[in-house]
mmCIF file of C-alpha atoms in Angstrom:
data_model
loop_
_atom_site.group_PDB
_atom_site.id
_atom_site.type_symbol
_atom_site.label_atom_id
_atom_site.label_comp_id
_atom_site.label_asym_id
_atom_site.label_seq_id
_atom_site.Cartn_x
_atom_site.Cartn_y
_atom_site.Cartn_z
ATOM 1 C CA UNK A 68 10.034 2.448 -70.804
ATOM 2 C CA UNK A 69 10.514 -1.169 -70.806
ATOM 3 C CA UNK A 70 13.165 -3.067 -69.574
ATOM 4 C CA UNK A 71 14.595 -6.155 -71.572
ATOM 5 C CA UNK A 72 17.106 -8.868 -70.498
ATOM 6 C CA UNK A 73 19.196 -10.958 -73.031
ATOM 7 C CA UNK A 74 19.386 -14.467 -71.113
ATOM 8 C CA UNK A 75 21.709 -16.548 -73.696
ATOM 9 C CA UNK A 76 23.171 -20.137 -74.050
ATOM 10 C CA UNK A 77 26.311 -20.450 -75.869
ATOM 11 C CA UNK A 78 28.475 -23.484 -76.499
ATOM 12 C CA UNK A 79 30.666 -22.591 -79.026
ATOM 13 C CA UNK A 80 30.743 -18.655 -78.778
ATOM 14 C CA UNK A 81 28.228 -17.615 -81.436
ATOM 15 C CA UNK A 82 25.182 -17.243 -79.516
ATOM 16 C CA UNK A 83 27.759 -15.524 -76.960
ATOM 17 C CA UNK A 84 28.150 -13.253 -79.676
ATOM 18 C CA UNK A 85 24.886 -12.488 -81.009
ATOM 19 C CA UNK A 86 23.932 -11.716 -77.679
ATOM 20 C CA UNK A 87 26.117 -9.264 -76.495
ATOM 21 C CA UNK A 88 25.445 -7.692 -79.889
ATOM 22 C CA UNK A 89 21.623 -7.631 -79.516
ATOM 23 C CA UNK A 90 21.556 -6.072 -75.584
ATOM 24 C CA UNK A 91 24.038 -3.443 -76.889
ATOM 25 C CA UNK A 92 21.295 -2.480 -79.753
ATOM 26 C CA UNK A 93 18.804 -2.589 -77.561
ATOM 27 C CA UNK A 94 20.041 -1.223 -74.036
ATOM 28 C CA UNK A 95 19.361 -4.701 -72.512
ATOM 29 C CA UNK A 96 21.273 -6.349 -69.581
ATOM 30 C CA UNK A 97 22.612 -9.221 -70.428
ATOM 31 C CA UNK A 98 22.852 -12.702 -68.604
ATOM 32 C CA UNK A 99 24.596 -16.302 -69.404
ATOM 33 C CA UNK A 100 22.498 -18.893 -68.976
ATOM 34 C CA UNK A 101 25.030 -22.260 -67.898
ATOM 35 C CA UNK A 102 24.736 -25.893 -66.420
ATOM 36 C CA UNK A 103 26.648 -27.294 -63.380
ATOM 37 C CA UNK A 104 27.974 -29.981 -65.895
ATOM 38 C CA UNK A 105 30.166 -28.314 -68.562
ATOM 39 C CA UNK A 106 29.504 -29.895 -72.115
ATOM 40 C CA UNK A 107 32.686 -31.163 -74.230
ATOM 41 C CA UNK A 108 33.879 -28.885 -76.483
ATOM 42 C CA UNK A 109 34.440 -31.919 -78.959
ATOM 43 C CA UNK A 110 31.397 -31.715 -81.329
ATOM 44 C CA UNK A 111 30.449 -35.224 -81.899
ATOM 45 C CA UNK A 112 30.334 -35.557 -78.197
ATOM 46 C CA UNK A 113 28.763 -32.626 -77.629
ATOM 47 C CA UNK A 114 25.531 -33.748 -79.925
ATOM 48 C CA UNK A 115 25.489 -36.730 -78.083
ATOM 49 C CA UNK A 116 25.113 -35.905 -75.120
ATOM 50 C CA UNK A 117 22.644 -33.333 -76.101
ATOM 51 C CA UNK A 118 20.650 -36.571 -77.756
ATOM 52 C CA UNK A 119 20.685 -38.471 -74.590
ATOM 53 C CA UNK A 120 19.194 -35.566 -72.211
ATOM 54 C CA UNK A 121 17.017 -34.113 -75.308
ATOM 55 C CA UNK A 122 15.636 -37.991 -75.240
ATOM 56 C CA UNK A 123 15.195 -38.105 -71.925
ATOM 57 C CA UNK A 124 13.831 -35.155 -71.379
ATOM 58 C CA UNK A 125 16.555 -34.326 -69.186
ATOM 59 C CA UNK A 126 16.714 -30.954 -67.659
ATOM 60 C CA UNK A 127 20.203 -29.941 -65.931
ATOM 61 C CA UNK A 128 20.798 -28.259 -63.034
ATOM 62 C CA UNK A 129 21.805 -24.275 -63.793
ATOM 63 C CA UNK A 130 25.138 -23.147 -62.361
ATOM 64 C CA UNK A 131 25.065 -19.405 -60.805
ATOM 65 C CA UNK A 132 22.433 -17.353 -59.460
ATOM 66 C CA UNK A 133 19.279 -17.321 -61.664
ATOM 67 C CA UNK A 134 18.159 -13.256 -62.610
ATOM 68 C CA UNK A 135 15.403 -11.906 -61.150
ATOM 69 C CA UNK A 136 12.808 -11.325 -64.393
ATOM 70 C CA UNK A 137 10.783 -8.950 -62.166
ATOM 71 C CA UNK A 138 11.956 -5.731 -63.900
ATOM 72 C CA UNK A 139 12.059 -7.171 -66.767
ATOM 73 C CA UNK A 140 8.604 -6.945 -69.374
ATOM 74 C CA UNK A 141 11.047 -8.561 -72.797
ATOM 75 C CA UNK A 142 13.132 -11.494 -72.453
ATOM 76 C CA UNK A 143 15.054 -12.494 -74.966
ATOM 77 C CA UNK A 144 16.801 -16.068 -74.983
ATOM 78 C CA UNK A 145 19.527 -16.893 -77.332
ATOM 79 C CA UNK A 146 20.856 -20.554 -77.664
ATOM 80 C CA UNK A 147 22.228 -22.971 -80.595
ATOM 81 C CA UNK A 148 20.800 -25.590 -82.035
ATOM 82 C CA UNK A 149 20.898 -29.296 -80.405
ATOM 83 C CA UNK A 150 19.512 -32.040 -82.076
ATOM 84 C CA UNK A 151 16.535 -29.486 -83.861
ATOM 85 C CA UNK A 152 15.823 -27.565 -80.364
ATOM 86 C CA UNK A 153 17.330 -25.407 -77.864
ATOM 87 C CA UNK A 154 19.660 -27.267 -75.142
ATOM 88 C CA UNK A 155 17.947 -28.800 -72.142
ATOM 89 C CA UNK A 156 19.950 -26.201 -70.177
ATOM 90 C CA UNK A 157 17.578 -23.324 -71.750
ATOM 91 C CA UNK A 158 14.581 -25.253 -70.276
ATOM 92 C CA UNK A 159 15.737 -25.941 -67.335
ATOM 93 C CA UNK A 160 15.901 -21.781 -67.358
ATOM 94 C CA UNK A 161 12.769 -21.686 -68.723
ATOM 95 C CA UNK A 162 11.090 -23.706 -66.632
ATOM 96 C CA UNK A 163 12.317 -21.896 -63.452
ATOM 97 C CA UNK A 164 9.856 -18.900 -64.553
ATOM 98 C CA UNK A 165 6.871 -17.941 -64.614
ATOM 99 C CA UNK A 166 6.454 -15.022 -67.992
ATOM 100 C CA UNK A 167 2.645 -14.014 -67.629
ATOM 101 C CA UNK A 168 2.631 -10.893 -68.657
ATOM 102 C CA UNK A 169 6.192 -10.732 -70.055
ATOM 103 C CA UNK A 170 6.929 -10.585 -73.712
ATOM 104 C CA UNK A 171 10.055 -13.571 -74.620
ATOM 105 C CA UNK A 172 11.716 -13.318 -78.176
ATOM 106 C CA UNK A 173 13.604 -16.239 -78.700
ATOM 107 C CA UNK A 174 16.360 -16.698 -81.293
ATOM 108 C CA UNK A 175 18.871 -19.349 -82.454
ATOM 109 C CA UNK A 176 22.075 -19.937 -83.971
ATOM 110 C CA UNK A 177 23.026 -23.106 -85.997
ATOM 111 C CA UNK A 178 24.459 -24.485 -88.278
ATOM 112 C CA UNK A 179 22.059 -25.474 -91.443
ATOM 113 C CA UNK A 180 19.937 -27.403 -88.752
ATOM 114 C CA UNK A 181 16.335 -25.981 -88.567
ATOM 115 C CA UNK A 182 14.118 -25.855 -85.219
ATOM 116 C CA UNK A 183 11.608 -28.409 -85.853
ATOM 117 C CA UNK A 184 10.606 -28.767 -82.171
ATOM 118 C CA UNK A 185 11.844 -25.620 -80.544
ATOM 119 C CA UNK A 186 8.759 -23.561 -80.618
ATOM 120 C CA UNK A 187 7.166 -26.307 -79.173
ATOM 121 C CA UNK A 188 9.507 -26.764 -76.389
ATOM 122 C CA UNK A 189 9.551 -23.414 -75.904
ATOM 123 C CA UNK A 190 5.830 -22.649 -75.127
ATOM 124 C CA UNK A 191 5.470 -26.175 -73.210
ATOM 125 C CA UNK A 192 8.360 -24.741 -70.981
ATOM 126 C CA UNK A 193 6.989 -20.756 -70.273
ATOM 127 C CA UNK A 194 4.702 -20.808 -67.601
#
């Protein structure tokens, strides 16, 4: 039987949310992805700081200890939608990993933005 982790980033609460919905479906565990530096909860702000590190390719530091994916075959990661791709933060996760052989189901949340770049960014970040 496989084992599956939900690994989310949540800003708001929504992804938060749709996570904790989606491991209880599936029996997964369930893990909060967060940066050292705590984004504003002011929106405006919050987009533009996501603009300056999505610009410059910035990718944060995480905050708490990082899961160990070796038990895990599915991976799903759950994050909003910053400036039309998933918050630096989730690459920085990402990018930590390496998935051969592991099956990652991303999803987002947003609000009538679209991912242009995400899939992208997502497979130029999974090892």
């Amino acid at each position: 039987m496989s084992k599956v982790l939900v690994a989310y980033f949540s800003h708001s609460g929504k992804t938060r949310r749709a996570s904790q919905l989606i491991a209880e479906t599936v029996g997964a565990d369930l893990y909060e992805i967060k940066t050292i530096r705590e984004y504003p909860k002011d929106e405006d702000r919050c987009i533009d700081i996501a603009r300056v590190e999505f610009n410059a390719k910035v990718r944060p530091d995480l905050d708490g200890e990082l899961p160990e994916l070796d038990k895990y075959d599915k991976i799903v990661v759950g994050f909003p939608c910053w400036h039309d791709t998933c918050p630096m933060g989730v690459l920085s996760f990402l990018e930590h990993y390496d998935f051969t052989g592991k099956a990652v189901y991303p999803f987002m949340t947003h609000e009538g933005s679209g991912p242009d770049g995400c899939n992208d960014d997502m497979k130029a970040s999974c090892k």
